[in-house]
C-alpha positions as MATLAB code, in Angstrom:
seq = 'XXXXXXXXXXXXXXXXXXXXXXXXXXXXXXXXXXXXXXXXXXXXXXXXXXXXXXXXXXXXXXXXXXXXXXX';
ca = [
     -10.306   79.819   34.346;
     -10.028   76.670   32.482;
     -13.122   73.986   33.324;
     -11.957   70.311   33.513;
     -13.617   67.343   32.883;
     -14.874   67.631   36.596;
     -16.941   70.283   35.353;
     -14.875   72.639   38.134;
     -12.325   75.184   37.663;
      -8.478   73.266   37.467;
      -7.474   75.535   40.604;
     -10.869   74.377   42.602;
     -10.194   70.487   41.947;
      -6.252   71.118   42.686;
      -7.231   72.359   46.330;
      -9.553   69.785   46.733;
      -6.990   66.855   45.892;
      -4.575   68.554   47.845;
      -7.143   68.584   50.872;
      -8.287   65.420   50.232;
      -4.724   63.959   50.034;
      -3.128   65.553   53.025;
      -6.056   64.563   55.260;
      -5.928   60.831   54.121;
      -2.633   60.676   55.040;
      -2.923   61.961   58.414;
      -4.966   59.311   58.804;
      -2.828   57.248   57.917;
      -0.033   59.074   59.885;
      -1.716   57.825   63.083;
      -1.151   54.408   62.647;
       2.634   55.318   61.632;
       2.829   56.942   64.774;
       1.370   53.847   67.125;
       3.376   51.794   64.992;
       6.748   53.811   65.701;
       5.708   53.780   69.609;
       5.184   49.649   69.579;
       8.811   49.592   68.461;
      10.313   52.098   71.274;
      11.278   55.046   68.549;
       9.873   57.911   69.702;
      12.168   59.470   67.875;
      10.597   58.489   64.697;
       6.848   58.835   66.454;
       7.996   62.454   66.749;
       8.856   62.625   63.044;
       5.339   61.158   62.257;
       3.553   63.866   64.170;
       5.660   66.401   62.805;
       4.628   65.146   59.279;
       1.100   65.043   60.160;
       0.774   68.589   61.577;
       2.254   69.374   58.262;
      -0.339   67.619   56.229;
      -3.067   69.498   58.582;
      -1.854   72.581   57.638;
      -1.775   71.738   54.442;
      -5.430   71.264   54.448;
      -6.286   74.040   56.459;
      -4.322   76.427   53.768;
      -6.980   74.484   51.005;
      -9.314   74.794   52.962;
      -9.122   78.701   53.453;
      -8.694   79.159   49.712;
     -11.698   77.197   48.675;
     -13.621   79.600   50.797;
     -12.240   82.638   49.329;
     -12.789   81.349   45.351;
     -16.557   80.016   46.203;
     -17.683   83.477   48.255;
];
């Protein structure tokens, strides 16, 4: 595996963006949601919470395969 200039593998510091990315922005996806709700579209709420159970997955699925390359 090819070493970055993180000092980790490319494929460890990939899943860790990724993590790190989708779980910022379902932070983020929280406010989207309130902010949806304050303007009666809970419609587009629903979207947001769609997206963000997305983005958790998405983290989840890093999450699992950091565990598998570090055991």
């Amino acid at each position: 595996m090819a070493t970055g200039e993180t000092g980790f593998d490319d494929v460890t510091y990939d899943l860790v963006s990724v993590q790190y990315h989708s779980l910022k922005a379902g932070h983020d996806y929280g406010q989207y949601v309130r902010d949806a709700e304050n303007a009666g579209r809970s419609d587009i709420a629903d979207f947001f919470r769609s997206v963000m159970k997305e983005d958790s997955a998405r983290a989840k699925q890093c999450h699992e395969f950091l565990k598998q390359l570090t055991s």
